[in-house]
Tab-separated table of C-alpha atoms and ligand atoms in Angstrom:
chain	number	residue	atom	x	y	z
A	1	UNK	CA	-8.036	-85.915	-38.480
A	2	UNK	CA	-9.553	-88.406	-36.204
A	3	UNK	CA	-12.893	-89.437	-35.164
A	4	UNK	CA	-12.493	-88.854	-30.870
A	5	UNK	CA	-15.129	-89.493	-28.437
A	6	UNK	CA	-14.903	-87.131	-25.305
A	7	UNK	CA	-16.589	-89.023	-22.041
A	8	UNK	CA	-17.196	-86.882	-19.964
A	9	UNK	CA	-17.521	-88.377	-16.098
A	10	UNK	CA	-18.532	-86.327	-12.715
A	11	UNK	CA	-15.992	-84.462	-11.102
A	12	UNK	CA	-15.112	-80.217	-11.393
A	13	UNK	CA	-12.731	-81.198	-13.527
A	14	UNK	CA	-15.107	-81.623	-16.314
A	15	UNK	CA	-15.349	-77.941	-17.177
A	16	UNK	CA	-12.184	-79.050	-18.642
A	17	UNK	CA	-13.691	-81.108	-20.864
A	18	UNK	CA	-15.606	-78.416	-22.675
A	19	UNK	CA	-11.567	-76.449	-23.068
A	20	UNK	CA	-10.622	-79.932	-24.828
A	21	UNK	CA	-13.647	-80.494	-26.898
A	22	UNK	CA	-12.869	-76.639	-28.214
A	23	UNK	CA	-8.805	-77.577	-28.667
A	24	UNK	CA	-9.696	-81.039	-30.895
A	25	UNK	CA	-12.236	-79.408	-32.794
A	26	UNK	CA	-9.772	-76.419	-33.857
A	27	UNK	CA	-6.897	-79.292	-34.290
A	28	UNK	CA	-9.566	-80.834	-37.261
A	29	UNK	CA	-10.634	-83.620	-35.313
A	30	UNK	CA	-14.111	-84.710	-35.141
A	31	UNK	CA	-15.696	-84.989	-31.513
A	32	UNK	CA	-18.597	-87.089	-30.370
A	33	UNK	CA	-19.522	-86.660	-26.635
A	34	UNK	CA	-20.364	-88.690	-24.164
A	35	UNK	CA	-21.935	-87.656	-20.545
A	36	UNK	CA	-22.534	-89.672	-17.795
A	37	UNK	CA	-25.584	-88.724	-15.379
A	38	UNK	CA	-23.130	-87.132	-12.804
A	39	UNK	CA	-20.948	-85.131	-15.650
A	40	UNK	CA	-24.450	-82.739	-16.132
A	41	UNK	CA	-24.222	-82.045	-12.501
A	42	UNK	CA	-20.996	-79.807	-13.885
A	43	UNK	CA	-21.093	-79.125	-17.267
A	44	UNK	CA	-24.496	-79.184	-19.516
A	45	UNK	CA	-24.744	-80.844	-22.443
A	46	UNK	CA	-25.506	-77.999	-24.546
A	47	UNK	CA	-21.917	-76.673	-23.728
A	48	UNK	CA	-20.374	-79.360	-25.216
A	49	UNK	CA	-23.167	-79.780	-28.251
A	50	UNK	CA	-21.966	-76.436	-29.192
A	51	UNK	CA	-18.239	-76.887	-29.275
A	52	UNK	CA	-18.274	-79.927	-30.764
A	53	UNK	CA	-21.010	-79.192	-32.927
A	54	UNK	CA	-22.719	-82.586	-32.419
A	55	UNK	CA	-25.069	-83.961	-30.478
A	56	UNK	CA	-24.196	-85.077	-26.740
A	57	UNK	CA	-25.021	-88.204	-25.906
A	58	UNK	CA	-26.695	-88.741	-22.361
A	59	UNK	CA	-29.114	-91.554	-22.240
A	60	UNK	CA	-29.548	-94.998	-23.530
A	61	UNK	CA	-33.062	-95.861	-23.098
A	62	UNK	CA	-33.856	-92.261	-24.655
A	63	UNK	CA	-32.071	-90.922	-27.342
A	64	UNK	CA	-33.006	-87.579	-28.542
A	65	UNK	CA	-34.209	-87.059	-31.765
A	66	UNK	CA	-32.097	-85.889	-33.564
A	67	UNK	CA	-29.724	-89.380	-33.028
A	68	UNK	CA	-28.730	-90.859	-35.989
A	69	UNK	CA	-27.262	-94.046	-35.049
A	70	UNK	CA	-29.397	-97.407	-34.413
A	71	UNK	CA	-27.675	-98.919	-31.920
A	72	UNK	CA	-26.072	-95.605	-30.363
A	73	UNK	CA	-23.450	-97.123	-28.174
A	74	UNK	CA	-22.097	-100.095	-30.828
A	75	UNK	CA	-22.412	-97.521	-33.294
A	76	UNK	CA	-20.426	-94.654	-31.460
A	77	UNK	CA	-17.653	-97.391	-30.431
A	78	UNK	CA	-17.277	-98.819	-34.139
A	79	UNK	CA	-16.977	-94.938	-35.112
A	80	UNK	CA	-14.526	-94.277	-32.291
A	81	UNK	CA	-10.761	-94.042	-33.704
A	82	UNK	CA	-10.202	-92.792	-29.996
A	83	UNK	CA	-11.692	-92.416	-26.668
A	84	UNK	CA	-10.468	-90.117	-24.502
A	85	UNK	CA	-12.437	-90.273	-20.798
A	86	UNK	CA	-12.128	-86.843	-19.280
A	87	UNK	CA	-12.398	-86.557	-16.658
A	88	UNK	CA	-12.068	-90.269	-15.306
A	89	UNK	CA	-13.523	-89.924	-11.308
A	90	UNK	CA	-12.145	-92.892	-9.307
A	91	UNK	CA	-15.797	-94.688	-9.687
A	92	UNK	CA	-15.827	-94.966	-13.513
A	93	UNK	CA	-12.513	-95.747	-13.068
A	94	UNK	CA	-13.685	-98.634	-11.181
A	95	UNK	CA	-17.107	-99.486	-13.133
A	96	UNK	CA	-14.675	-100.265	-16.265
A	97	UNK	CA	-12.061	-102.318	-13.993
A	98	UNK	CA	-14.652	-104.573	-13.348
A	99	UNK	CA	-16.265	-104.833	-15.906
A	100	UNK	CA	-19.594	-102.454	-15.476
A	101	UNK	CA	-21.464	-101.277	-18.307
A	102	UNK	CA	-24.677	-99.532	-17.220
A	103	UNK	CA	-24.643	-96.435	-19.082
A	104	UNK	CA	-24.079	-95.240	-22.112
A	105	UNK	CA	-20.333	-94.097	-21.806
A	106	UNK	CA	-19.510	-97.273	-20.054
A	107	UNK	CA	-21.041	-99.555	-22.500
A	108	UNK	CA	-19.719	-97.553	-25.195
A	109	UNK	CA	-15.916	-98.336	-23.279
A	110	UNK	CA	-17.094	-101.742	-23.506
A	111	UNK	CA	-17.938	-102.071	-27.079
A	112	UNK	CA	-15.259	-100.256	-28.846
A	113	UNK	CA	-12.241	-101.578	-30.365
A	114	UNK	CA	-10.242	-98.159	-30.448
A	115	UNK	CA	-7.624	-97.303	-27.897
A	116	UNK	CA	-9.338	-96.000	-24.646
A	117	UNK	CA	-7.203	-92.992	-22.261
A	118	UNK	CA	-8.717	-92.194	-19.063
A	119	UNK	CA	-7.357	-88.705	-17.648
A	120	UNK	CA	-7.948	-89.607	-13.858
A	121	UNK	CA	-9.153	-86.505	-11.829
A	122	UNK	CA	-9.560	-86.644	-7.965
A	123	UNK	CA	-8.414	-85.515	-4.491
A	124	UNK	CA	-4.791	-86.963	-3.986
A	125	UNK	CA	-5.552	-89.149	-1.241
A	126	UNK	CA	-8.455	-91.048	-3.569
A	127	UNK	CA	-5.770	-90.901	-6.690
A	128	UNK	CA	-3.324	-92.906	-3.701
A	129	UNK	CA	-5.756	-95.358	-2.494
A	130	UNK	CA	-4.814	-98.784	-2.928
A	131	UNK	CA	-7.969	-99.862	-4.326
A	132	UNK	CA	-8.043	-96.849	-7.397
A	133	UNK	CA	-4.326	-98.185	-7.710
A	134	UNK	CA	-5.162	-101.616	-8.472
A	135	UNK	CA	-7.896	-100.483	-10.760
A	136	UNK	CA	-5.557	-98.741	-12.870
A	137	UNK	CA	-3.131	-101.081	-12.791
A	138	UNK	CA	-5.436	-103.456	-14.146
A	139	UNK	CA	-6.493	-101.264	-16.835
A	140	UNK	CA	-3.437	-101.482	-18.023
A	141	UNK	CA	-2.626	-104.375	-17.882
A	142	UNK	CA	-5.491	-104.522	-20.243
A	143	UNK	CA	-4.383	-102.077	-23.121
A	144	UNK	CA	-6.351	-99.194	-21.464
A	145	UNK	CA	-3.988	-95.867	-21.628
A	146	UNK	CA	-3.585	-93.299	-19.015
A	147	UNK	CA	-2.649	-89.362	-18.993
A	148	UNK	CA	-1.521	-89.315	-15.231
A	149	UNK	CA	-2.903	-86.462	-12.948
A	150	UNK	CA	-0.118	-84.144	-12.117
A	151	UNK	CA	0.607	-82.411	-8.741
A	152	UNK	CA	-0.957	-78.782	-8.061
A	153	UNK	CA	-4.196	-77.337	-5.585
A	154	UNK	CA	-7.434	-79.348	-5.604
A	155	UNK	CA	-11.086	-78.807	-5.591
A	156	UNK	CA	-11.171	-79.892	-2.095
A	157	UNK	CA	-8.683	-77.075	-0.541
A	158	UNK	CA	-5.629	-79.950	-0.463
A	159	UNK	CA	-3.042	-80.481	-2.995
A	160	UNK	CA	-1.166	-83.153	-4.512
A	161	UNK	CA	-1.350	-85.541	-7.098
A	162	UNK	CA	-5.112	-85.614	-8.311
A	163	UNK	CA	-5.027	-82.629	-10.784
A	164	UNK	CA	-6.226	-83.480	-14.070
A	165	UNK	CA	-3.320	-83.010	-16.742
A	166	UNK	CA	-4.007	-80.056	-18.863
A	167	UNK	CA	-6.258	-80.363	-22.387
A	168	UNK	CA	-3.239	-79.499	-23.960
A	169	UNK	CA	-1.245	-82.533	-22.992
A	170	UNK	CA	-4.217	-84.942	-23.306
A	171	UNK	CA	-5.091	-83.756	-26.854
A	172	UNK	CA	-1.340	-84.551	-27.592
A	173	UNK	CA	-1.947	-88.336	-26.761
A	174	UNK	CA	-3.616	-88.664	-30.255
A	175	UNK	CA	-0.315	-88.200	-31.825
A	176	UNK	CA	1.159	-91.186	-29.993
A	177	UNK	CA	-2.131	-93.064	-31.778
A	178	UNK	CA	0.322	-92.265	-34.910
A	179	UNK	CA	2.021	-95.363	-37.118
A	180	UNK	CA	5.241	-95.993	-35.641
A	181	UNK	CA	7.271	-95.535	-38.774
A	182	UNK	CA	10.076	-94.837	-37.101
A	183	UNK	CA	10.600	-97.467	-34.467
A	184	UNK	CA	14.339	-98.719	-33.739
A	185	UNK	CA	16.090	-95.030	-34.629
A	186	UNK	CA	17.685	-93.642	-32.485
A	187	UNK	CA	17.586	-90.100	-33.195
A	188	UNK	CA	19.631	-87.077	-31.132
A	189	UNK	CA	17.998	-83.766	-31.655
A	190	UNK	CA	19.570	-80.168	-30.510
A	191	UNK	CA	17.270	-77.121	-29.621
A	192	UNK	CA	17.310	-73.556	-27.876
A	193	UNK	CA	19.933	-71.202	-27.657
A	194	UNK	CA	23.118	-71.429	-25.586
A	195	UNK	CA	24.325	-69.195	-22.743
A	196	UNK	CA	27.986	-67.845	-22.930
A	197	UNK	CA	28.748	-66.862	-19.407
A	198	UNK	CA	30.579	-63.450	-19.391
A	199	UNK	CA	30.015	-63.276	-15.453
A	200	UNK	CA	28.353	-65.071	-12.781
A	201	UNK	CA	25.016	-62.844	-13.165
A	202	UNK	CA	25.425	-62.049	-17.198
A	203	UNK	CA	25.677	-63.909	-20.472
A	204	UNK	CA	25.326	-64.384	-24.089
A	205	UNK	CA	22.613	-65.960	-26.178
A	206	UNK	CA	20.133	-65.598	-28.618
A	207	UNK	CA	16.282	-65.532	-29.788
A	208	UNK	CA	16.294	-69.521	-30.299
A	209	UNK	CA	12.727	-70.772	-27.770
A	210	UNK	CA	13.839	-74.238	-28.523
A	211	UNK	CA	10.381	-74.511	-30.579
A	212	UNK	CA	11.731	-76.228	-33.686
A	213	UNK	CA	13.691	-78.335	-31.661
A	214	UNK	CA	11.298	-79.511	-29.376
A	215	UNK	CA	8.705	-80.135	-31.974
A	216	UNK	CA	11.176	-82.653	-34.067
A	217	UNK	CA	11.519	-84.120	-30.744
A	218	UNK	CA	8.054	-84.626	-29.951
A	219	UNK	CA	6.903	-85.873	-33.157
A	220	UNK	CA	9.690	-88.583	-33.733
A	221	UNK	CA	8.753	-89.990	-30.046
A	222	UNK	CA	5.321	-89.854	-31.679
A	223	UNK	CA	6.482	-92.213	-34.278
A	224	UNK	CA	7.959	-94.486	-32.333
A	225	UNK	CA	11.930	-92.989	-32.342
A	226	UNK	CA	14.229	-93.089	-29.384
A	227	UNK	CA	14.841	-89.779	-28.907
A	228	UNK	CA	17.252	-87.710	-26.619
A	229	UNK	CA	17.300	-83.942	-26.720
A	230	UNK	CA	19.834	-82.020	-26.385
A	231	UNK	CA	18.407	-78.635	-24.843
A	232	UNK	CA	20.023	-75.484	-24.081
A	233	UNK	CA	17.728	-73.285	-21.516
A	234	UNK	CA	14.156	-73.014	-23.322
A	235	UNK	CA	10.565	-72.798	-21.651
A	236	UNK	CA	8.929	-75.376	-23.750
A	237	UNK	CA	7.330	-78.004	-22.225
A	238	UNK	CA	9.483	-81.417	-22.274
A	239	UNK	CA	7.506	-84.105	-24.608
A	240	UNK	CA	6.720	-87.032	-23.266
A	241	UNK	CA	8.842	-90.396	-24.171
A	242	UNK	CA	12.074	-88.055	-24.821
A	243	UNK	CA	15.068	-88.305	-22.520
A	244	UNK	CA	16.275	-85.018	-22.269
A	245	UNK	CA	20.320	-83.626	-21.647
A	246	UNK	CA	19.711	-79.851	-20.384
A	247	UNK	CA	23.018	-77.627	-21.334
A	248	UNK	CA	24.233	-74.184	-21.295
A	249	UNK	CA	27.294	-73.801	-23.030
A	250	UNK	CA	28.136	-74.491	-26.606
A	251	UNK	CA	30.538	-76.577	-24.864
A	252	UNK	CA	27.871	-78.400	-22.732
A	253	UNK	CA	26.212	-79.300	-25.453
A	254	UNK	CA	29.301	-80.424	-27.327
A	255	UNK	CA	30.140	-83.185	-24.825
A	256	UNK	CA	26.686	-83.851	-24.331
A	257	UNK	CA	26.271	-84.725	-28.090
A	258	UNK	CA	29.483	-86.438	-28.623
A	259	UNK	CA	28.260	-88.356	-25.536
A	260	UNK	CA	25.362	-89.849	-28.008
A	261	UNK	CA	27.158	-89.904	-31.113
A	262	UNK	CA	27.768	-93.312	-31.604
A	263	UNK	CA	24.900	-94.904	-30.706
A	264	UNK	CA	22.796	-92.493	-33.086
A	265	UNK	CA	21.652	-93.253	-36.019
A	266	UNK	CA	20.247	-89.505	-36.849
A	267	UNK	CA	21.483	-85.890	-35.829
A	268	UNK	CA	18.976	-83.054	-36.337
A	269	UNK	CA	21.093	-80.121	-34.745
A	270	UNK	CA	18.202	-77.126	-34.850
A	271	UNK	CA	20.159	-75.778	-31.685
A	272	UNK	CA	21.147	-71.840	-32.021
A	273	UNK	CA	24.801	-72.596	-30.814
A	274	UNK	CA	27.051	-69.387	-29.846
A	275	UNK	CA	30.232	-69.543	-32.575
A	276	UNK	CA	32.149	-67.092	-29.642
A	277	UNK	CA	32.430	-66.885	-25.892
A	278	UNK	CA	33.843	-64.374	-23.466
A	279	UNK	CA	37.778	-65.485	-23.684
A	280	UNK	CA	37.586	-65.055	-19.647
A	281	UNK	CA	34.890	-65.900	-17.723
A	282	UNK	CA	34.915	-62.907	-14.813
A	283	UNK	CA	34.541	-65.091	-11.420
A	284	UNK	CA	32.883	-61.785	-9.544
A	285	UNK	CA	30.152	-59.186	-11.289
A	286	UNK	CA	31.449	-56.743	-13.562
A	287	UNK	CA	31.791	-53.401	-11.828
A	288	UNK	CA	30.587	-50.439	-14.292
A	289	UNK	CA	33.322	-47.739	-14.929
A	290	UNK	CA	33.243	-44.523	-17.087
A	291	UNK	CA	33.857	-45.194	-20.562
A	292	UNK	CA	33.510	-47.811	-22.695
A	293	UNK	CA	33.774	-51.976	-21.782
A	294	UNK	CA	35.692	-54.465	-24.649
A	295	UNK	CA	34.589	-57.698	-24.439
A	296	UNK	CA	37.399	-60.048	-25.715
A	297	UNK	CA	35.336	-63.334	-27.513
A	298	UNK	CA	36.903	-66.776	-28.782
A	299	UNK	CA	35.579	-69.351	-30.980
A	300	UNK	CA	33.630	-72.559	-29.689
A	301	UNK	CA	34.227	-75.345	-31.279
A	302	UNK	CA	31.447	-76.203	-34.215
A	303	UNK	CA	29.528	-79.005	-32.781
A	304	UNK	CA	28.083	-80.237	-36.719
A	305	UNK	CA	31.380	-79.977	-38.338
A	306	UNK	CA	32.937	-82.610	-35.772
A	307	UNK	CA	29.976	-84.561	-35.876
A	308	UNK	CA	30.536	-84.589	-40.018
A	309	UNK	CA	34.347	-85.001	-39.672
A	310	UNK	CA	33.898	-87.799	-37.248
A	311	UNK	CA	30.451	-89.693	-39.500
A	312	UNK	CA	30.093	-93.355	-39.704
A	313	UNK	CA	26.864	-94.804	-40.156
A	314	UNK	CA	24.987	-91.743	-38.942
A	315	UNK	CA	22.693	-89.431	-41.121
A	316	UNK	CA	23.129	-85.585	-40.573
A	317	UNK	CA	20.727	-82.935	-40.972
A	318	UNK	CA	21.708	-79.104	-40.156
A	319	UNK	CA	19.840	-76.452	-39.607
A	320	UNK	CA	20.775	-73.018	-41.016
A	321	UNK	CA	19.212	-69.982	-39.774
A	322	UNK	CA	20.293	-66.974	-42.417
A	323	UNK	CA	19.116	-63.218	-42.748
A	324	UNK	CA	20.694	-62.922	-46.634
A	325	UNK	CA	21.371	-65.038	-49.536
A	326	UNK	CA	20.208	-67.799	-47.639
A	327	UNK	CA	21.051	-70.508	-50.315
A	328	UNK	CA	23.889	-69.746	-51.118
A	329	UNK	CA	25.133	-69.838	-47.366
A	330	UNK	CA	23.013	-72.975	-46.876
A	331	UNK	CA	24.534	-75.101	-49.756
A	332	UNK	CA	28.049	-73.780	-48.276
A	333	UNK	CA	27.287	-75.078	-44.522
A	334	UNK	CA	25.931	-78.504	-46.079
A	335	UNK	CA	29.175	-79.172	-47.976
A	336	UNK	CA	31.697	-77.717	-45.447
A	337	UNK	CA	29.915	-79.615	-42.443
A	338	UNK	CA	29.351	-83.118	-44.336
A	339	UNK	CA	25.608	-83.192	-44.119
A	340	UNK	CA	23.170	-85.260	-45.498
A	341	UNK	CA	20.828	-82.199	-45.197
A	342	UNK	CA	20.513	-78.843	-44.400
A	343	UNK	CA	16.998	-76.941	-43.393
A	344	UNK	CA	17.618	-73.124	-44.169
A	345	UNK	CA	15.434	-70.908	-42.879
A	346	UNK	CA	15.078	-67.344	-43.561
A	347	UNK	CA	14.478	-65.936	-40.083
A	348	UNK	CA	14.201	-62.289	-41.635
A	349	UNK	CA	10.391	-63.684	-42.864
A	350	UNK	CA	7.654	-63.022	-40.419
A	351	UNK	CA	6.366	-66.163	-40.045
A	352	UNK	CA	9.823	-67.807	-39.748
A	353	UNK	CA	12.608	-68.830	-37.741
A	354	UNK	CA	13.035	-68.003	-34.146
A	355	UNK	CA	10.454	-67.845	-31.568
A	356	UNK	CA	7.395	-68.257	-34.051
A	357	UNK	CA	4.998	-70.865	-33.953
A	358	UNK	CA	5.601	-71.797	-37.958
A	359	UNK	CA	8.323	-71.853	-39.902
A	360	UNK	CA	9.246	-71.886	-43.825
A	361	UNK	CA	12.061	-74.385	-44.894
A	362	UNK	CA	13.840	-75.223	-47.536
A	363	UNK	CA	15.840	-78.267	-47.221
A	364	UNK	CA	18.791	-78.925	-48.996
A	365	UNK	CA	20.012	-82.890	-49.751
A	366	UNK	CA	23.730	-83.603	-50.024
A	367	UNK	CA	22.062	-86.093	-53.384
A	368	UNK	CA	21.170	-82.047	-55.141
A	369	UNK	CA	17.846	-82.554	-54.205
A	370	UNK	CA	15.302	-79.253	-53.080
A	371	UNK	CA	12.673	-79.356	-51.149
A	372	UNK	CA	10.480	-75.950	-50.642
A	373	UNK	CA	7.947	-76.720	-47.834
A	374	UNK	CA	5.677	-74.129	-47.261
A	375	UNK	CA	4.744	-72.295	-44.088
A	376	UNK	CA	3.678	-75.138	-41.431
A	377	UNK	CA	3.718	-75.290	-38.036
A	378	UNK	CA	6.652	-76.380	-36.261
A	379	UNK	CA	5.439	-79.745	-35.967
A	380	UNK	CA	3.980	-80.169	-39.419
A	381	UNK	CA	7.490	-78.941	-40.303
A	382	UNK	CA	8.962	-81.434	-38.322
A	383	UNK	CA	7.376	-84.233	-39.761
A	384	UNK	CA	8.139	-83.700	-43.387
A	385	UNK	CA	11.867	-83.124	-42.062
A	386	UNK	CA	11.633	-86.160	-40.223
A	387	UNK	CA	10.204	-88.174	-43.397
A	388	UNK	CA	13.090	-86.812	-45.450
A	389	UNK	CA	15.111	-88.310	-42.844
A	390	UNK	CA	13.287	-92.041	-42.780
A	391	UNK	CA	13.252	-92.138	-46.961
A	392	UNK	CA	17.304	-91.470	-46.862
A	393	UNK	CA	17.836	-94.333	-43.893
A	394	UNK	CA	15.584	-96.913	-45.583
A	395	UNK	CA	17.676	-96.231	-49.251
A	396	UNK	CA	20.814	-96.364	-47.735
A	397	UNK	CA	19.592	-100.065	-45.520
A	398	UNK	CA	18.453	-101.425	-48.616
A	399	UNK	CA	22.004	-100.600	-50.130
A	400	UNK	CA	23.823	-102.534	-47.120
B	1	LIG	O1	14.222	-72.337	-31.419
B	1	LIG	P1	13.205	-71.601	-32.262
B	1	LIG	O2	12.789	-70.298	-31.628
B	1	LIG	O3	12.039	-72.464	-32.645
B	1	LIG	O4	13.939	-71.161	-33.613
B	1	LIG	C1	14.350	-72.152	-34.509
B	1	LIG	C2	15.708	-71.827	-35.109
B	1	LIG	C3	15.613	-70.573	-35.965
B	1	LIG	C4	16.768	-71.610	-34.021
B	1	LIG	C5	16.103	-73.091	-35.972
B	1	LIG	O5	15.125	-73.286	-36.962
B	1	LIG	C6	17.461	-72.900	-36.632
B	1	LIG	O6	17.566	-72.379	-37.728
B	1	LIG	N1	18.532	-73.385	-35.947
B	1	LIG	C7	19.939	-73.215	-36.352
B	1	LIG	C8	20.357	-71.844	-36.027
B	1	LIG	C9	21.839	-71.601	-36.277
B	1	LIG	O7	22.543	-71.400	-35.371
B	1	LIG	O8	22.230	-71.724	-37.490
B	1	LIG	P2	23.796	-71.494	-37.893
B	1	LIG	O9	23.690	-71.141	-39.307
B	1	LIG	O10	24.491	-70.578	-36.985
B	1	LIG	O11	24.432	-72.930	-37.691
B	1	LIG	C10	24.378	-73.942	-38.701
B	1	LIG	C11	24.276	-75.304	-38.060
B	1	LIG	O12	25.464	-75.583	-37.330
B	1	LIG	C12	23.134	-75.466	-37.085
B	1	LIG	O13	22.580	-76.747	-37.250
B	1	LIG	C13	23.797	-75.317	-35.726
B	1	LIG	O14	23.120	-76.098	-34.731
B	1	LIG	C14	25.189	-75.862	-35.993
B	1	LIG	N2	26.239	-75.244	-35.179
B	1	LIG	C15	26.504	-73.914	-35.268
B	1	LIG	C16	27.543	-73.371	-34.536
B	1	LIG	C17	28.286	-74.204	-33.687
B	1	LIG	N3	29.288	-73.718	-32.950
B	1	LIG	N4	28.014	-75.506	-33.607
B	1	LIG	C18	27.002	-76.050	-34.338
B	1	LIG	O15	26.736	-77.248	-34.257
């Protein structure tokens, strides 16, 4: 839980703000807005007092009454573990480039010692304009962070790159806030399902969304990891700071793994890979006929059992997705596959497994070792998996 300031400048896109006040407040965070004069012009303050439950700062030569700090903008900034500036219009933008602090929000910039993201909203030929550039250039230059506007239809009837980026990806900027516990791994991560072609409109896969995946992914970027993902198709949104390998086949993904092998130090493989494809791929679509269709399948090679056959340096972690006696096949896929660890999940459980947002593990450790985490979300999940991870690479550095 962090202590987040929301500043809140003038553009339409500060309606927003009020949808990311909401999102922090659910995520446990404690919020502490800021308005500028123009920002009431969009949003009132009593939107935001209610979602965040706190007072909204608007004024610094009035405070309301029921204020409790002395010095409201030194003591808001000292609070601050993070300011996010939501929108950021091209002229606060500016005002804070140069230096400007005549309001509360921008004096509040000036005075705090916690990391500062502006989310920039504006029509795309202000976001181009050399002058807003150089602003933001020197902003960063300065240690000031940025959650870039994205392409899509603005206020102003145009489109192009100006829209703010959504509450959902600026409210994931607080995780890259997090200690960077594991900077200088290099850690490959599987996710989704595969596709089997059978014929060039059909295929085989499975449930997998890629959500387990994905969320490993995200969170060791978050701690500082270099980390490529190996994705077969999935919807989820690709987290920022990962370089991602998009596959199909269980062969794909093979190559595209082996590809990365050496170089890694950690394999999390939470990929749903097919075990069978169609022997023969049909190069035209399979007519119907009367009676029934046989569908000839051969094995694909198991990606984790090369990668243990074929271990050096690297540390291994399976996952194993089982609908019955889920230990006992867990223990026998960390033994036969040479992992370090295995991460069985029952996916029979309702709040397990594929497609849900949580997930109950229990993780296996090639030293005997259980660990029963209890239901989490996928990326609360991840992080204990990924701590299991760090604690076995720093024991077996200190042994080398
Ligand atoms: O993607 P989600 O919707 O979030 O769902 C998450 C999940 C249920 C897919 C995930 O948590 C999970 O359990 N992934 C592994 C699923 C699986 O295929 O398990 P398995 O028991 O078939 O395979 C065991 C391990 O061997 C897995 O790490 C798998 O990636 C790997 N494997 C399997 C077959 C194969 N040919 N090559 C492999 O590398």
């Amino acid at each position: 839980m962090a202590h987040v300031i929301v500043g809140v400048t003038g553009g339409i896109a500060a309606y927003k703000a009020a949808e990311l006040v909401s999102l922090l407040g659910k995520q446990g965070h404690e919020v502490r807005c800021i308005m500028t004069s123009a920002a009431q012009q969009f949003i009132t303050p009593l939107t935001l007092q209610t979602l965040s439950g706190n007072p909204v700062y608007t004024d610094m030569f009035h405070p309301q009454d029921n204020m409790e700090w002395q010095v409201e903008h030194i003591g808001l900034a000292r609070w601050a573990d993070c300011v996010l500036i939501v929108p950021a219009t091209a002229d606060f933008i500016g005002k804070v480039a140069h230096g400007l602090a005549d309001d509360f929000l921008s004096t509040c910039v000036m005075a705090t010692a916690a990391p500062v993201i502006f989310a920039p909203a504006m029509n795309d030929q202000m976001y181009a304009n050399p002058i807003v550039q150089r602003n933001i250039a020197t902003l960063r230059e300065a240690g000031y962070r940025f959650v870039d506007p994205v392409d899509g239809n603005l206020a102003c009837g145009t489109s192009g790159k100006g829209k703010m980026a959504s509450p959902g990806e600026i409210a994931a900027v607080l995780e890259t806030l997090r200690e960077q516990d594991l900077r200088g791994l290099k850690i490959v991560v599987t996710a989704g399902p595969t596709r089997e072609a059978i014929d060039p409109v059909r295929f085989m896969t499975n449930h997998s969304s890629g959500k387990m995946g994905y969320a490993i992914a995200r969170q060791a970027a978050n701690r500082g990891a270099d980390v490529v993902l190996v994705s077969g198709p999935s919807a989820q949104p690709v987290p920022s700071g990962v370089t991602v390998v998009k596959v199909a086949s269980a062969r794909d993904m093979f190559e595209a793994v082996k590809a990365q092998y050496d170089a890694a130090d950690v394999v999390i493989k939470a990929a749903a890979v097919a075990d069978y494809r169609p022997k023969t791929v049909a190069t035209q679509k399979i007519k119907k006929s009367e009676g029934d269709m046989v569908l000839e399948l051969e094995r694909n090679p198991d990606i984790l059992a090369w990668l243990g056959e074929h271990k050096k340096h690297q540390i291994l972690m399976g996952f194993a997705a089982e609908t019955n006696d889920v230990r006992e096949h867990a223990l026998g896929k960390l033994a036969r596959k040479h992992l370090d660890f295995i991460a069985a999940n029952d996916v029979t459980m309702s709040h397990s497994g594929f497609g849900k947002d949580t997930n109950q593990i229990t993780v296996y450790g090639a030293d005997g070792r259980v660990h029963e985490l209890p239901v989490l979300a996928k990326e609360a999940a991840a992080d204990q998996l990924l701590n299991l991870v760090l604690e076995k690479y720093q024991s077996k550095k200190a042994l080398s």
